[in-house]
PDB file of C-alpha atoms in Angstrom:
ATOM      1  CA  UNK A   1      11.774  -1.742 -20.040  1.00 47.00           C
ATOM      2  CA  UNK A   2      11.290  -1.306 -16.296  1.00 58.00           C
ATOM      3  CA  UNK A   3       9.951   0.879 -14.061  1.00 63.00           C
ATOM      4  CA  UNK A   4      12.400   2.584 -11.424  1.00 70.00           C
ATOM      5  CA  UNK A   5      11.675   3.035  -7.443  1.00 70.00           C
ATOM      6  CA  UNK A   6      12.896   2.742  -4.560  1.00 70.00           C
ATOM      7  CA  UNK A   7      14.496  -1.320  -3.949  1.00 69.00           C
ATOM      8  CA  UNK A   8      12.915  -1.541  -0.673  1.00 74.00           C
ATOM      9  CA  UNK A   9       9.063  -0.250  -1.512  1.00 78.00           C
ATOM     10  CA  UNK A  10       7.026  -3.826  -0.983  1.00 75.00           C
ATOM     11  CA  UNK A  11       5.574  -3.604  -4.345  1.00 71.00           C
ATOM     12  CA  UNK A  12       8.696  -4.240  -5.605  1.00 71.00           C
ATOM     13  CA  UNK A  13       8.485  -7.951  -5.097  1.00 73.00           C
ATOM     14  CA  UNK A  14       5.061  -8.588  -5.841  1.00 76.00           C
ATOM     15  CA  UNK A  15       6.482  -7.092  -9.136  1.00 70.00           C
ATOM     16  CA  UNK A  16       9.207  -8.987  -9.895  1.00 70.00           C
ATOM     17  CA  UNK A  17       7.218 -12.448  -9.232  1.00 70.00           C
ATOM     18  CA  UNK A  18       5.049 -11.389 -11.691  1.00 69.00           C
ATOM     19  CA  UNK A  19       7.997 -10.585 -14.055  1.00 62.00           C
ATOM     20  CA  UNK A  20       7.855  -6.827 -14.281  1.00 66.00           C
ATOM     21  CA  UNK A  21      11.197  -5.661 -14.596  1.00 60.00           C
ATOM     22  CA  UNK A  22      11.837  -3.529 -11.754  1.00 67.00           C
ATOM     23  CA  UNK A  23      15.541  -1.538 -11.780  1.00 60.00           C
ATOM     24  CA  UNK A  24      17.192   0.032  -8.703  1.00 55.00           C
ATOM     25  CA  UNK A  25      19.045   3.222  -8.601  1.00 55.00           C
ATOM     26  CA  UNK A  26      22.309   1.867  -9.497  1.00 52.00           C
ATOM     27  CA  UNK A  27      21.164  -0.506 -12.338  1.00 54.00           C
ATOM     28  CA  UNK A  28      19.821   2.430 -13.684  1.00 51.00           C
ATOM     29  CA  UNK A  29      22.704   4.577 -13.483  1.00 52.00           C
ATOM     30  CA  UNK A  30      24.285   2.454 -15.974  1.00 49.00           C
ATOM     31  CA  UNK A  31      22.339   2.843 -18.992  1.00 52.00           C
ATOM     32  CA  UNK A  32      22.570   5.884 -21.449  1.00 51.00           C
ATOM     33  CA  UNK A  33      18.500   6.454 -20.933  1.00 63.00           C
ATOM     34  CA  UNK A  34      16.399   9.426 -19.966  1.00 72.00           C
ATOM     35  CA  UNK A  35      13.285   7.776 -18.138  1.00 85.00           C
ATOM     36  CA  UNK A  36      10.325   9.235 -18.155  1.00 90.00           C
ATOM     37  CA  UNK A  37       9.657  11.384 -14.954  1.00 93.00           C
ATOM     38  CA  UNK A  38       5.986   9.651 -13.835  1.00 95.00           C
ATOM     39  CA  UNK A  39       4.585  11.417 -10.212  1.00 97.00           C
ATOM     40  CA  UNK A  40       1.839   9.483  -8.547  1.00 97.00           C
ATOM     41  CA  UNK A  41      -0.223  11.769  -6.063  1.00 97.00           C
ATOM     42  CA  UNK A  42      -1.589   8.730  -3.969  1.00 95.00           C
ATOM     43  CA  UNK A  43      -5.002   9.864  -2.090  1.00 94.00           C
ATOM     44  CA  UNK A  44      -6.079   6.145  -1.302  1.00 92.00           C
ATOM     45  CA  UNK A  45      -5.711   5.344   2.200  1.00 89.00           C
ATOM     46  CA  UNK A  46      -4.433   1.678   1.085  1.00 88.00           C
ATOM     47  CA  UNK A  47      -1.333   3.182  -0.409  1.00 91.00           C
ATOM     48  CA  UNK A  48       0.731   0.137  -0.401  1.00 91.00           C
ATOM     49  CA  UNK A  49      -2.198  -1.893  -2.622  1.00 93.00           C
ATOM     50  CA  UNK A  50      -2.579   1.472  -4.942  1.00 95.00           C
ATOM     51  CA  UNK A  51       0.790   1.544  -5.614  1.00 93.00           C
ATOM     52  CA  UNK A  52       1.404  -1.969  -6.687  1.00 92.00           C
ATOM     53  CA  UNK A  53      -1.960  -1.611  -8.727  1.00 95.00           C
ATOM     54  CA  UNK A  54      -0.460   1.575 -10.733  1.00 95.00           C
ATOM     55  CA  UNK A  55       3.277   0.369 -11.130  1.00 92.00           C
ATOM     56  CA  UNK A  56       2.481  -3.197 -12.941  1.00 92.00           C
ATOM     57  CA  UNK A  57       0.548  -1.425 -15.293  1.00 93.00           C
ATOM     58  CA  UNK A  58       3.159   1.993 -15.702  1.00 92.00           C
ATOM     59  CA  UNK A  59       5.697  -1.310 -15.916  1.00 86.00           C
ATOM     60  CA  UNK A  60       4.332  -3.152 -18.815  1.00 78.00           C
ATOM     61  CA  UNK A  61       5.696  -0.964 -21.665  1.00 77.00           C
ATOM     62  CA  UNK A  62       8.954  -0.532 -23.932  1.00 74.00           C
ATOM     63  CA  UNK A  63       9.781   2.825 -21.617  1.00 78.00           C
ATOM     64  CA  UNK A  64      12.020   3.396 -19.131  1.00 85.00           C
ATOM     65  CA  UNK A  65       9.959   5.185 -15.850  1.00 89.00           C
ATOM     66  CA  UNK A  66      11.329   6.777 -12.578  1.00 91.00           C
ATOM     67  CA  UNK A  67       8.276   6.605 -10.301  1.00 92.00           C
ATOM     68  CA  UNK A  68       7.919   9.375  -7.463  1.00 94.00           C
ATOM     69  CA  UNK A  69       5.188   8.468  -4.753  1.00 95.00           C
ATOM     70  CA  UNK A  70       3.778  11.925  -3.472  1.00 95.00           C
ATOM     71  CA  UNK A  71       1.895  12.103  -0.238  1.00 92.00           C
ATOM     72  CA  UNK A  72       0.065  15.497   1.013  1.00 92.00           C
ATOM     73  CA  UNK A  73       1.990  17.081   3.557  1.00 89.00           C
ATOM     74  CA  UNK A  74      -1.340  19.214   5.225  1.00 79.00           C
ATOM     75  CA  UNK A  75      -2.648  15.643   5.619  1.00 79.00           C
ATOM     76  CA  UNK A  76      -2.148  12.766   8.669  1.00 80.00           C
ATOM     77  CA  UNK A  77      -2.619   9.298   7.047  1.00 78.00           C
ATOM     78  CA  UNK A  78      -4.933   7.170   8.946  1.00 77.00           C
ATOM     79  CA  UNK A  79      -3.967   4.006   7.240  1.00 74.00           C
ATOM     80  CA  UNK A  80      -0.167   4.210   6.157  1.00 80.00           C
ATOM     81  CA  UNK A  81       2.575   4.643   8.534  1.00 85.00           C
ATOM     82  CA  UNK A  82       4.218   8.076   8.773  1.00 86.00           C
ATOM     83  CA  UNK A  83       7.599   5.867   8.699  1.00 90.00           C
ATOM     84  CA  UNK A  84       6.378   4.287   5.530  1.00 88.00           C
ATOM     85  CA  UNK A  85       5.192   7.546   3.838  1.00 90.00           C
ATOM     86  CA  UNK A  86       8.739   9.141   5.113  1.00 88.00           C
ATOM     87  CA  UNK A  87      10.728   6.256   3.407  1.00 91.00           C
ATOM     88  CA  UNK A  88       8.811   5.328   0.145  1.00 92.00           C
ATOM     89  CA  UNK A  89       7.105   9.219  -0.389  1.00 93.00           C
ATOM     90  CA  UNK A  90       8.299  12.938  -1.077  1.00 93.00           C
ATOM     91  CA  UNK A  91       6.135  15.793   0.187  1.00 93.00           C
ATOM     92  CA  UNK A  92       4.214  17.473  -1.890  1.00 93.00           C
ATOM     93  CA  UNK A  93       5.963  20.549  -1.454  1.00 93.00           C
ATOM     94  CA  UNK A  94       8.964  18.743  -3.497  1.00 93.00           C
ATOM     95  CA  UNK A  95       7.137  18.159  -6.661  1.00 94.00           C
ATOM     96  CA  UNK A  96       7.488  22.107  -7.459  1.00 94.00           C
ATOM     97  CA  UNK A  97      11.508  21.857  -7.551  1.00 91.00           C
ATOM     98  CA  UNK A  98      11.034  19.137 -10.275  1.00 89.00           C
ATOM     99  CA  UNK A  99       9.769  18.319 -13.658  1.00 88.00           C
ATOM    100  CA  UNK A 100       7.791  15.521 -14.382  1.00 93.00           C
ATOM    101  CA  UNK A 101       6.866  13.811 -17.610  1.00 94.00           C
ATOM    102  CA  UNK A 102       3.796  12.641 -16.490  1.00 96.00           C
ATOM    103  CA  UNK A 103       1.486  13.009 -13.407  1.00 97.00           C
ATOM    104  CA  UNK A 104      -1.193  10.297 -11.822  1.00 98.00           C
ATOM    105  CA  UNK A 105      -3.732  11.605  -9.411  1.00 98.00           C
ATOM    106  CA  UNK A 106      -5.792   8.924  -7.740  1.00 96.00           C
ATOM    107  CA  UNK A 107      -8.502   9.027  -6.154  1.00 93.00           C
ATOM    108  CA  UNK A 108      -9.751   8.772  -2.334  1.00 91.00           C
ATOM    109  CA  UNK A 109     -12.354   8.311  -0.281  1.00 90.00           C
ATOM    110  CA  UNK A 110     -13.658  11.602   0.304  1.00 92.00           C
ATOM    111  CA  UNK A 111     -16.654  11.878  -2.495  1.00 89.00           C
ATOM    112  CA  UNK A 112     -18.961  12.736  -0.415  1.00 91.00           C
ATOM    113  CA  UNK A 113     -17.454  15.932   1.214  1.00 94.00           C
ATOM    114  CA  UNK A 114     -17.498  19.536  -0.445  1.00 96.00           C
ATOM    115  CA  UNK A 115     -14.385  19.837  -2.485  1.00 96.00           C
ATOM    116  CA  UNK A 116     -13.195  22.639   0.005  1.00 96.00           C
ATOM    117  CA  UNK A 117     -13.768  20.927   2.995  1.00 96.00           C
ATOM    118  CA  UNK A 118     -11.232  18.183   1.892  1.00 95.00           C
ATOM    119  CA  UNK A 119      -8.092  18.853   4.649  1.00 92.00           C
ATOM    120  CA  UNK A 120      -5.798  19.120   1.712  1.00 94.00           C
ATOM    121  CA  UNK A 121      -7.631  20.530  -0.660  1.00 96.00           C
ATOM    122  CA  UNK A 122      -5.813  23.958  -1.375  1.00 96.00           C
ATOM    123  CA  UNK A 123      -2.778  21.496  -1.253  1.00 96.00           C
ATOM    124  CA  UNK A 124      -4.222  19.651  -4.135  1.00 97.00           C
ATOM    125  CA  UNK A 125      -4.974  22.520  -6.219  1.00 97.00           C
ATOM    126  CA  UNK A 126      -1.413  23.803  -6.124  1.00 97.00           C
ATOM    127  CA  UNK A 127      -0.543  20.375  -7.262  1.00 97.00           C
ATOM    128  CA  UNK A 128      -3.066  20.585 -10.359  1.00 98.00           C
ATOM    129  CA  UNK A 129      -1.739  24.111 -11.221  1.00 97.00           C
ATOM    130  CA  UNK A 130       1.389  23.624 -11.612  1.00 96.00           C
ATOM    131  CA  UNK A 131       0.673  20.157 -13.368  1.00 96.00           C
ATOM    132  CA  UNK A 132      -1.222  21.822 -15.816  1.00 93.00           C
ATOM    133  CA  UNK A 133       1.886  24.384 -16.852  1.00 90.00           C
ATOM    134  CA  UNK A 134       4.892  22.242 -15.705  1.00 92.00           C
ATOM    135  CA  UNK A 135       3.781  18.349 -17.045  1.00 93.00           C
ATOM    136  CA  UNK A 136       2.959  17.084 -20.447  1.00 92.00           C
ATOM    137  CA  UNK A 137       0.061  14.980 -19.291  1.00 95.00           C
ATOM    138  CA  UNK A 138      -1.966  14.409 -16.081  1.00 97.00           C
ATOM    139  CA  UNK A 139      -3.682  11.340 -15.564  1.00 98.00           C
ATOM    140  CA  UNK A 140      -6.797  12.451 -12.870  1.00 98.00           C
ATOM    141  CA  UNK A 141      -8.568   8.783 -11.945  1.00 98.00           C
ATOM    142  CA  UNK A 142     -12.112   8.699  -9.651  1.00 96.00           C
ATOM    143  CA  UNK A 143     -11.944  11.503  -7.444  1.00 97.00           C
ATOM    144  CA  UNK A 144      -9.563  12.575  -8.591  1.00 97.00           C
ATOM    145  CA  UNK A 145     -11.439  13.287 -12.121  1.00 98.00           C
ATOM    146  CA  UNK A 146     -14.047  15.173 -10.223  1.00 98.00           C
ATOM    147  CA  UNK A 147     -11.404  17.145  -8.019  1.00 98.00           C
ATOM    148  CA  UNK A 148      -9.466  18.253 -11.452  1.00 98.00           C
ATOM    149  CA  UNK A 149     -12.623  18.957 -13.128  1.00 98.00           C
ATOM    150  CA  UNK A 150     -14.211  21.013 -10.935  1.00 98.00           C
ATOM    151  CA  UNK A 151     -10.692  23.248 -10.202  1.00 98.00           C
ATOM    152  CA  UNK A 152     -10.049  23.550 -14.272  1.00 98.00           C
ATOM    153  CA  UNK A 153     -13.187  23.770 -15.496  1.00 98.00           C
ATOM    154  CA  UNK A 154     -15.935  24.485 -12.846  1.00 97.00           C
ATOM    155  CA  UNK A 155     -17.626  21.150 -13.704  1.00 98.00           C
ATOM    156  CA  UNK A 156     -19.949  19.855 -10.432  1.00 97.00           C
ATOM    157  CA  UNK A 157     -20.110  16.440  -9.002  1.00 97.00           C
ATOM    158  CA  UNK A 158     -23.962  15.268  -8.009  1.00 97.00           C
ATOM    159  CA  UNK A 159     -24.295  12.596  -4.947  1.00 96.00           C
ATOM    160  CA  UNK A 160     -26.000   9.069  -6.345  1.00 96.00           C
ATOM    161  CA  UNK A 161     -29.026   8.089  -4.514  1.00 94.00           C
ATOM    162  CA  UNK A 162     -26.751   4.698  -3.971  1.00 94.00           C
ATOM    163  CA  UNK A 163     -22.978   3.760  -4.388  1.00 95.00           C
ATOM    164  CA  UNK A 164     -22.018   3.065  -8.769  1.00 97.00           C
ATOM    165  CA  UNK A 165     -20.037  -0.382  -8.027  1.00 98.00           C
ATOM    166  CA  UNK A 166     -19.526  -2.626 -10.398  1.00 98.00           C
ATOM    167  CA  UNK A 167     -18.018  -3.592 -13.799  1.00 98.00           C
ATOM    168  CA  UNK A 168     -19.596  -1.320 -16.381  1.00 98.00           C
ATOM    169  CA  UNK A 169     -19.397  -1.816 -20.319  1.00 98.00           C
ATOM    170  CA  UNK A 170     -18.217   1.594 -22.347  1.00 98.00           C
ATOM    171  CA  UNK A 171     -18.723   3.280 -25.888  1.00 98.00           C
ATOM    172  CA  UNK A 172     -15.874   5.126 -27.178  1.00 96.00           C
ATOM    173  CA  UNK A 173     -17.490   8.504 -28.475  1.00 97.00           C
ATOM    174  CA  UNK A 174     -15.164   9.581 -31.082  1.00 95.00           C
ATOM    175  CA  UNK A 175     -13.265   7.547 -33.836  1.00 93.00           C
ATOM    176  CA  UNK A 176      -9.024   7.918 -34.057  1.00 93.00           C
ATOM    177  CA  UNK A 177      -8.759   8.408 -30.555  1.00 96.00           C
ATOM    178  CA  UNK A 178      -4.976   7.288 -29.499  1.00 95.00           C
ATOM    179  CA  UNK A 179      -5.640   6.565 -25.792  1.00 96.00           C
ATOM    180  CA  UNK A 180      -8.270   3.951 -26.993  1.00 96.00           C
ATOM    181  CA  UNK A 181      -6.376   2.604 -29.858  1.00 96.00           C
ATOM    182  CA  UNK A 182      -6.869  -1.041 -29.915  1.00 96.00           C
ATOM    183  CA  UNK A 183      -9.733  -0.944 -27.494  1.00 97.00           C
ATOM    184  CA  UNK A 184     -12.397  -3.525 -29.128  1.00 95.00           C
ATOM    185  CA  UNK A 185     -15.811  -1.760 -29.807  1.00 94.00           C
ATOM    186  CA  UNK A 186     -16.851  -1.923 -26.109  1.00 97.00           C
ATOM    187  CA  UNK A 187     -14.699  -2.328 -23.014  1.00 98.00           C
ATOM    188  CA  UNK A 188     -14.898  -2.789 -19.765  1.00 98.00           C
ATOM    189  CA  UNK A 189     -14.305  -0.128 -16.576  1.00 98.00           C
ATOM    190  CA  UNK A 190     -14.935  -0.916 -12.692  1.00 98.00           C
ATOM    191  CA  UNK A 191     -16.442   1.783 -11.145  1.00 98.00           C
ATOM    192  CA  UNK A 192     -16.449   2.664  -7.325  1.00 97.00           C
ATOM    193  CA  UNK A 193     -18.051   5.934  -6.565  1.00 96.00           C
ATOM    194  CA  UNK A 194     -20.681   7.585  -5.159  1.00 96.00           C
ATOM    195  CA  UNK A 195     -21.283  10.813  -6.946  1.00 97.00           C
ATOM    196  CA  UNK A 196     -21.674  11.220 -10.966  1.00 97.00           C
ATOM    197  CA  UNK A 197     -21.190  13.955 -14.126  1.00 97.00           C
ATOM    198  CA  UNK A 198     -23.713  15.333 -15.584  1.00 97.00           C
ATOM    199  CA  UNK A 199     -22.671  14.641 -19.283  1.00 98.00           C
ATOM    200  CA  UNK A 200     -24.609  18.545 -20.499  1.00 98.00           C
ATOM    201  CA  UNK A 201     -22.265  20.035 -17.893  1.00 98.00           C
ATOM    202  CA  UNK A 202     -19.337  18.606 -20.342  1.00 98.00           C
ATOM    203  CA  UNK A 203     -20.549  19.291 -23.999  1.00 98.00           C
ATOM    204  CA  UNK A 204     -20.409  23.262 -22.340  1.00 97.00           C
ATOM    205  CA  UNK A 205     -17.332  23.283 -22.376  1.00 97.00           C
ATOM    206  CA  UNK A 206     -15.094  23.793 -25.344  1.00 96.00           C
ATOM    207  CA  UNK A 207     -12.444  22.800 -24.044  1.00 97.00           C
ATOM    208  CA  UNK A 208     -13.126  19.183 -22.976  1.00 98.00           C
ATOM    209  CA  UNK A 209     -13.529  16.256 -25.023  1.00 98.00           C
ATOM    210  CA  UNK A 210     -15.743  12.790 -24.006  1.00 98.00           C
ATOM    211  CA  UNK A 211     -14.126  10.450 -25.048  1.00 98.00           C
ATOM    212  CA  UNK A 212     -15.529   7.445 -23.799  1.00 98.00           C
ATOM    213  CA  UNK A 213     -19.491   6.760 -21.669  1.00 98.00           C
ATOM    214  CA  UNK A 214     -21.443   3.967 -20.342  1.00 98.00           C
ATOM    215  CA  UNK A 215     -25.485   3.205 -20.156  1.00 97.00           C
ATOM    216  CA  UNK A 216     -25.554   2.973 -16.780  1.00 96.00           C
ATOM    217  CA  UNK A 217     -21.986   4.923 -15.389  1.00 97.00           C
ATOM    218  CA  UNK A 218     -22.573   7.718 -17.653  1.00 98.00           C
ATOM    219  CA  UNK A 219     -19.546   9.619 -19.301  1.00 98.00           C
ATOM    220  CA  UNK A 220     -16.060   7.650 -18.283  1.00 98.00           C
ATOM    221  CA  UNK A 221     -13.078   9.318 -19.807  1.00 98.00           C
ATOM    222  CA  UNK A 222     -12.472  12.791 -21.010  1.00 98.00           C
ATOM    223  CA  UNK A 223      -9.677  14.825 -22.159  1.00 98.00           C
ATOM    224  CA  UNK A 224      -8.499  17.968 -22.450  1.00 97.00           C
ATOM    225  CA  UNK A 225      -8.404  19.275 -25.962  1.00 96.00           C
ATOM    226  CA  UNK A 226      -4.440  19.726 -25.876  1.00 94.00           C
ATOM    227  CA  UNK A 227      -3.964  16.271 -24.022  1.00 93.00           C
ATOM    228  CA  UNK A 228      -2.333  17.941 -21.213  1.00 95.00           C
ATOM    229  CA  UNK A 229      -5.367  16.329 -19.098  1.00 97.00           C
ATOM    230  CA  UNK A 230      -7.070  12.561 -18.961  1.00 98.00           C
ATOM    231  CA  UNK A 231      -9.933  12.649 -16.667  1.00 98.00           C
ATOM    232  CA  UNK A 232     -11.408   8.725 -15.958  1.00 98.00           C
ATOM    233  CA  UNK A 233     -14.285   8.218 -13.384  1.00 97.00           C
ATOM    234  CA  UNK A 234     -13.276   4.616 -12.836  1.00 97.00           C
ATOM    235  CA  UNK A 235     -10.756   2.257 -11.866  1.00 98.00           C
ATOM    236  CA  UNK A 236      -9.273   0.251 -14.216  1.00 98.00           C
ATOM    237  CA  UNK A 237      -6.283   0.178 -11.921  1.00 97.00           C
ATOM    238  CA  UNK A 238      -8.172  -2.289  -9.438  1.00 97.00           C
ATOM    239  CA  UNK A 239      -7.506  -5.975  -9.131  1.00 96.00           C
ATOM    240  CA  UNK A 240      -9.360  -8.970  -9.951  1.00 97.00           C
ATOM    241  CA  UNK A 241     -11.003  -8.653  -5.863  1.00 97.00           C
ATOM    242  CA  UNK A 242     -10.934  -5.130  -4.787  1.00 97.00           C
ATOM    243  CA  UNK A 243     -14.367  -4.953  -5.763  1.00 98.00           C
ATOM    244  CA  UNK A 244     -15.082  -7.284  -3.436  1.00 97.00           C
ATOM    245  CA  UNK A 245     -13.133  -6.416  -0.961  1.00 96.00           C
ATOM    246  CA  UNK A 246     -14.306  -3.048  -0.762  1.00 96.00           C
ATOM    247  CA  UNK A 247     -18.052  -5.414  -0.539  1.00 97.00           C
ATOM    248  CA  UNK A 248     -16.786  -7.040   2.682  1.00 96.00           C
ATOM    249  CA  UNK A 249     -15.166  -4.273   4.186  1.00 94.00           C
ATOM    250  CA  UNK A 250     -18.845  -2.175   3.899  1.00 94.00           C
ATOM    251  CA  UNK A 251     -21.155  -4.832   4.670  1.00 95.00           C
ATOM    252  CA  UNK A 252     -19.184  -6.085   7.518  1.00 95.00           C
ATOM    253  CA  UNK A 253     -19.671  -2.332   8.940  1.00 93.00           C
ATOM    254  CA  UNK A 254     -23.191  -2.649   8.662  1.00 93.00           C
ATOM    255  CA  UNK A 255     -23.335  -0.197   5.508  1.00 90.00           C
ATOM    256  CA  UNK A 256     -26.470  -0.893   3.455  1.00 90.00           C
ATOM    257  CA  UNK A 257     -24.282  -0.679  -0.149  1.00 92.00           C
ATOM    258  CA  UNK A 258     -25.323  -2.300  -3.253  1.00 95.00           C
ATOM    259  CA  UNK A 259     -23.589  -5.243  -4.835  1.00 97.00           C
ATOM    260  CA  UNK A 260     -21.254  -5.223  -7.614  1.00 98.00           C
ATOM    261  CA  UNK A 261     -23.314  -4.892 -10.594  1.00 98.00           C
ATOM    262  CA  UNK A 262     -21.389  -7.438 -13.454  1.00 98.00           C
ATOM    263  CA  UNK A 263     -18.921  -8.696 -11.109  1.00 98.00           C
ATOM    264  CA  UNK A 264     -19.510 -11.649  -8.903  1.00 98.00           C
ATOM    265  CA  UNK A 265     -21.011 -15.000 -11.356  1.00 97.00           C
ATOM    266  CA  UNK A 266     -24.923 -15.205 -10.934  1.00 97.00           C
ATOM    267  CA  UNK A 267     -24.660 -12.497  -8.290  1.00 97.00           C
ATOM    268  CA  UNK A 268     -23.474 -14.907  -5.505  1.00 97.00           C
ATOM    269  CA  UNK A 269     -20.465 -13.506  -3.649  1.00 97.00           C
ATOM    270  CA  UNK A 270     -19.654 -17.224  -2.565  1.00 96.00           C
ATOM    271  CA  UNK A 271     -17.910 -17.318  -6.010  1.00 97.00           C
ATOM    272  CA  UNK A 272     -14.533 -15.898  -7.311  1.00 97.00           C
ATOM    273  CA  UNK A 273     -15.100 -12.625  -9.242  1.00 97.00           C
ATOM    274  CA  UNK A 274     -12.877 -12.907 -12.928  1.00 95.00           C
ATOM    275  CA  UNK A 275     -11.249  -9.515 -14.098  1.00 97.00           C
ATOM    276  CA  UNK A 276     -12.175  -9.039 -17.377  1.00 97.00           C
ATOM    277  CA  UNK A 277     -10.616  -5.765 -17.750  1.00 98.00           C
ATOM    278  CA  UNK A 278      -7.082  -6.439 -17.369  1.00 96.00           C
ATOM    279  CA  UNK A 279      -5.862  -6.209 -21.001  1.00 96.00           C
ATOM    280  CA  UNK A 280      -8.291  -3.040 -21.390  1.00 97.00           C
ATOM    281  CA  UNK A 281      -5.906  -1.465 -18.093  1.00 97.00           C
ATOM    282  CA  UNK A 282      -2.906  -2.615 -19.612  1.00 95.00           C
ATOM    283  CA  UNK A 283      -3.839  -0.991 -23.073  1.00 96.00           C
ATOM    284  CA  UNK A 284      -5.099   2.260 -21.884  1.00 97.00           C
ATOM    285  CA  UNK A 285      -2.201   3.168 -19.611  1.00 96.00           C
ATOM    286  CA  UNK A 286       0.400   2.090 -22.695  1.00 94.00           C
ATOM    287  CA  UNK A 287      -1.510   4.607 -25.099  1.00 95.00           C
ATOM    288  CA  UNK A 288      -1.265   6.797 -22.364  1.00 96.00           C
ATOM    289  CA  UNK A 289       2.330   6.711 -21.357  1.00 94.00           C
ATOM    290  CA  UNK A 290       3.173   6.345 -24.947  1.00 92.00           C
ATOM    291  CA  UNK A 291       0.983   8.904 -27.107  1.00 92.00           C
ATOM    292  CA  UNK A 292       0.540  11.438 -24.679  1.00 93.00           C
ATOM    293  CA  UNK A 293       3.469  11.661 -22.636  1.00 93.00           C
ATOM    294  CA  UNK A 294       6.797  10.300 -24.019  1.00 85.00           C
ATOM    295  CA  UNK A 295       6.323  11.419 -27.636  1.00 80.00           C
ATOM    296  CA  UNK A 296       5.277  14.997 -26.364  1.00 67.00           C
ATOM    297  CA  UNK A 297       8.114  15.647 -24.198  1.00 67.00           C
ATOM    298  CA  UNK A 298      11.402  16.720 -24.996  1.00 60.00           C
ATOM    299  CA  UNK A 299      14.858  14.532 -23.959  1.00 53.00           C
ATOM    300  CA  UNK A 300      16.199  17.565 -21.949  1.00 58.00           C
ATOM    301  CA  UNK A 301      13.758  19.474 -19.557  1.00 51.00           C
ATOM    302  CA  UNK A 302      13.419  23.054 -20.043  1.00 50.00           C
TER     303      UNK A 302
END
């Protein structure tokens, strides 16, 4: 089933070549379906690239979804358009007169600052308040796993000595688990950070679950014991070259950063990088969308 959005947003036809069905509002209007309500908070600065990344995997299941792209209103995008964010986005300040089925918070590039002296910070936490009494399940991805984290549960984010980049191999750490179901025994996350959990921080609480951790990324996904909340420090949203990209973009700055660990063959950034967790992305976001958002919520919203 496809994904709805606005006709004009550019990821529409990157979409569509790649045969995700993508349905306009009056297409839509003439089918007997509720769609699942999906908001996606977008904190990357490379919105247009985020948002294709998220909507062809939210467009590769059975379910009908009505995306709403959310931009922070007590924040001026260096990198997107205010025209662009005014056509394609609603202010955040609109998600509170709506319900959602689901929520996405990204992440963005601000790691390395306090969590309070983040511009939009008290912004964000309004956000993750009333997600947490008003939506069935909140997906929180990179930062924005720390930033949810550390306003629901207290739990701290430590700097690295260096930048986590790379493809990094996973363990799931309990058996039954539907937002792994079909995962094979190991599977594969890109990471792009530059702070980390600690994982004795998480086994404190009682109400958090790890459900997945790597040797060298440490703990990767963990829920919320009522599934209201996902929390993944990676990106399994990324394309085959982001990784690389994001390379490129730091070296050519001069920034002493670390290569991709797993990523480019033999370590030689001459040669194509291969994704090689694709059909882990597609699965995850499925189980997601499927076990912990549309058969939780109810056809009518209260």
């Amino acid at each position: 089933m496809p994904i709805k959005v606005h006709s004009d947003l550019p990821a529409v036809q990157t979409l569509e070549k790649e045969n995700i069905f993508v349905m306009t509002d009056s297409r839509a209007a003439t089918q007997d379906i509720r769609p699942l309500k999906i908001a996606i908070v977008n904190l990357m600065p490379t919105k247009e690239v985020t948002e294709t990344q998220l909507l062809r995997l939210l467009g590769n299941t059975p379910l009908q979804i009505e995306i709403s792209l959310v931009r922070m209103e007590n924040h001026d995008s260096k990198n997107t358009a205010s025209e662009y964010l005014d056509k394609f986005y609603i202010p955040s300040s609109e998600i509170f007169k709506q319900k959602f089925d689901g929520m996405i918070i990204t992440g963005a590039p601000v790691e390395q600052l306090a969590f309070e002296s983040v511009d939009y910070w008290k912004e964000l936490c309004s956000i993750m308040d009333y997600a947490r009494e008003n939506v069935y399940s909140t997906l929180y991805v990179c930062w924005g796993s720390f930033a949810g984290l550390y306003h629901h549960y207290g739990i701290k984010k430590y700097p690295l000595e260096k930048k986590l980049s790379g493809v990094f191999m996973n363990e799931r750490c309990v058996e039954g688990e539907p937002l792994m179901r079909g995962f094979d025994d190991v599977f594969p996350i890109p990471q792009s950070r530059h702070t980390t959990l600690k994982k004795e921080d998480i086994l404190k609480c009682k109400n958090l679950v790890i459900l997945a951790e790597s040797a060298e990324a440490g703990v990767t996904i963990i829920k919320s014991k009522d599934n209201r909340e996902i929390f993944m420090t990676g990106h399994l949203e990324y394309d085959t070259m982001t990784l690389a990209q994001e390379y490129f973009r730091d070296t050519d700055k001069g920034m002493k950063v670390p290569l991709p660990k797993n990523y480019f063959p033999t370590n030689n950034t001459c040669r194509m990088p291969e994704s090689y967790w694709r059909s882990t992305a597609h699965l995850f976001y499925s189980n997601w969308l499927n076990y912990y958002v549309y058969q939780e919520t109810p056809f009518n919203f209260i």
